[in-house]
């Protein structure tokens, strides 16, 4: 799958369950975060997805295949 995505123009790919997903995303983005996160994993990576969003970034929730429900306090500092 990754090879096909690279042929379509993908620049970088990271494993969301990797040892430091948030740090790796922030490093690649110059500590700015990203404009779009597509989460098709589910609740187990939901908080990390929020942490890597840039100001006014978008989070697309496509599915929750891991079955994990996650709650987030939107007023909290992420």
PDB file of C-alpha atoms in Angstrom:
ATOM      1  CA  UNK A   1       0.000   0.000   0.000  1.00  0.00           C
ATOM      2  CA  UNK A   2       2.794   2.406   0.871  1.00  0.00           C
ATOM      3  CA  UNK A   3       4.494   1.952  -2.520  1.00  0.00           C
ATOM      4  CA  UNK A   4       1.250   2.808  -4.323  1.00  0.00           C
ATOM      5  CA  UNK A   5       0.757   5.906  -2.183  1.00  0.00           C
ATOM      6  CA  UNK A   6       4.302   7.060  -2.939  1.00  0.00           C
ATOM      7  CA  UNK A   7       3.641   6.688  -6.673  1.00  0.00           C
ATOM      8  CA  UNK A   8       0.580   8.905  -6.179  1.00  0.00           C
ATOM      9  CA  UNK A   9       2.704  11.622  -4.572  1.00  0.00           C
ATOM     10  CA  UNK A  10       2.945  10.765  -0.881  1.00  0.00           C
ATOM     11  CA  UNK A  11       5.914  12.566   0.671  1.00  0.00           C
ATOM     12  CA  UNK A  12       6.125  10.938   4.105  1.00  0.00           C
ATOM     13  CA  UNK A  13       4.410   8.176   6.040  1.00  0.00           C
ATOM     14  CA  UNK A  14       4.461   7.384   9.741  1.00  0.00           C
ATOM     15  CA  UNK A  15       3.016   4.595  11.828  1.00  0.00           C
ATOM     16  CA  UNK A  16       0.405   6.109  14.134  1.00  0.00           C
ATOM     17  CA  UNK A  17       1.212   3.491  16.752  1.00  0.00           C
ATOM     18  CA  UNK A  18       4.950   4.090  16.477  1.00  0.00           C
ATOM     19  CA  UNK A  19       7.093   4.978  19.497  1.00  0.00           C
ATOM     20  CA  UNK A  20       6.819   8.774  19.073  1.00  0.00           C
ATOM     21  CA  UNK A  21       4.173   9.468  16.454  1.00  0.00           C
ATOM     22  CA  UNK A  22       3.371  12.958  17.757  1.00  0.00           C
ATOM     23  CA  UNK A  23       7.040  13.973  17.935  1.00  0.00           C
ATOM     24  CA  UNK A  24       7.747  12.609  14.456  1.00  0.00           C
ATOM     25  CA  UNK A  25       4.803  14.492  12.916  1.00  0.00           C
ATOM     26  CA  UNK A  26       5.769  17.727  14.620  1.00  0.00           C
ATOM     27  CA  UNK A  27       9.382  17.309  13.473  1.00  0.00           C
ATOM     28  CA  UNK A  28       8.342  16.737   9.844  1.00  0.00           C
ATOM     29  CA  UNK A  29       6.022  19.750   9.963  1.00  0.00           C
ATOM     30  CA  UNK A  30       8.561  22.137  11.477  1.00  0.00           C
ATOM     31  CA  UNK A  31       6.638  22.012  14.770  1.00  0.00           C
ATOM     32  CA  UNK A  32       3.566  23.521  13.064  1.00  0.00           C
ATOM     33  CA  UNK A  33       1.377  20.422  12.898  1.00  0.00           C
ATOM     34  CA  UNK A  34      -0.542  19.219   9.872  1.00  0.00           C
ATOM     35  CA  UNK A  35      -3.581  20.567   8.061  1.00  0.00           C
ATOM     36  CA  UNK A  36      -5.371  17.215   7.734  1.00  0.00           C
ATOM     37  CA  UNK A  37      -5.373  13.973   9.688  1.00  0.00           C
ATOM     38  CA  UNK A  38      -7.392  11.011   8.420  1.00  0.00           C
ATOM     39  CA  UNK A  39      -8.048   8.618  11.292  1.00  0.00           C
ATOM     40  CA  UNK A  40      -9.329   5.251  10.130  1.00  0.00           C
ATOM     41  CA  UNK A  41      -7.961   3.406  13.165  1.00  0.00           C
ATOM     42  CA  UNK A  42     -10.163   4.658  15.958  1.00  0.00           C
ATOM     43  CA  UNK A  43     -10.068   5.788  19.538  1.00  0.00           C
ATOM     44  CA  UNK A  44      -6.662   4.370  20.416  1.00  0.00           C
ATOM     45  CA  UNK A  45      -4.957   7.077  18.305  1.00  0.00           C
ATOM     46  CA  UNK A  46      -7.606   9.811  18.579  1.00  0.00           C
ATOM     47  CA  UNK A  47      -5.746  11.973  21.103  1.00  0.00           C
ATOM     48  CA  UNK A  48      -2.491  11.755  19.137  1.00  0.00           C
ATOM     49  CA  UNK A  49      -4.385  12.845  16.016  1.00  0.00           C
ATOM     50  CA  UNK A  50      -5.625  15.932  17.850  1.00  0.00           C
ATOM     51  CA  UNK A  51      -2.134  16.710  19.144  1.00  0.00           C
ATOM     52  CA  UNK A  52      -0.613  16.876  15.656  1.00  0.00           C
ATOM     53  CA  UNK A  53      -3.204  19.174  14.087  1.00  0.00           C
ATOM     54  CA  UNK A  54      -2.082  22.631  13.030  1.00  0.00           C
ATOM     55  CA  UNK A  55      -4.120  25.691  13.928  1.00  0.00           C
ATOM     56  CA  UNK A  56      -7.434  25.308  12.111  1.00  0.00           C
ATOM     57  CA  UNK A  57      -6.424  21.802  11.024  1.00  0.00           C
ATOM     58  CA  UNK A  58      -9.038  19.199  10.148  1.00  0.00           C
ATOM     59  CA  UNK A  59      -9.535  15.708  11.532  1.00  0.00           C
ATOM     60  CA  UNK A  60     -11.484  13.239   9.402  1.00  0.00           C
ATOM     61  CA  UNK A  61     -12.846  10.242  11.295  1.00  0.00           C
ATOM     62  CA  UNK A  62     -13.357   7.466   8.784  1.00  0.00           C
ATOM     63  CA  UNK A  63     -13.949   4.454  11.009  1.00  0.00           C
ATOM     64  CA  UNK A  64     -13.187   2.896  14.334  1.00  0.00           C
ATOM     65  CA  UNK A  65     -11.745  -0.487  13.438  1.00  0.00           C
ATOM     66  CA  UNK A  66      -9.982  -0.874  16.787  1.00  0.00           C
ATOM     67  CA  UNK A  67     -13.279  -0.637  18.697  1.00  0.00           C
ATOM     68  CA  UNK A  68     -11.730   1.657  21.318  1.00  0.00           C
ATOM     69  CA  UNK A  69     -13.945   4.472  22.562  1.00  0.00           C
ATOM     70  CA  UNK A  70     -12.077   7.629  23.523  1.00  0.00           C
ATOM     71  CA  UNK A  71     -13.307  10.688  25.352  1.00  0.00           C
ATOM     72  CA  UNK A  72     -11.526  14.017  25.197  1.00  0.00           C
ATOM     73  CA  UNK A  73     -11.981  17.171  27.252  1.00  0.00           C
ATOM     74  CA  UNK A  74     -12.041  19.848  24.575  1.00  0.00           C
ATOM     75  CA  UNK A  75     -11.128  22.582  27.063  1.00  0.00           C
ATOM     76  CA  UNK A  76      -7.962  20.792  28.138  1.00  0.00           C
ATOM     77  CA  UNK A  77      -4.537  21.725  26.818  1.00  0.00           C
ATOM     78  CA  UNK A  78      -3.382  19.038  24.447  1.00  0.00           C
TER      79      UNK A  78
END
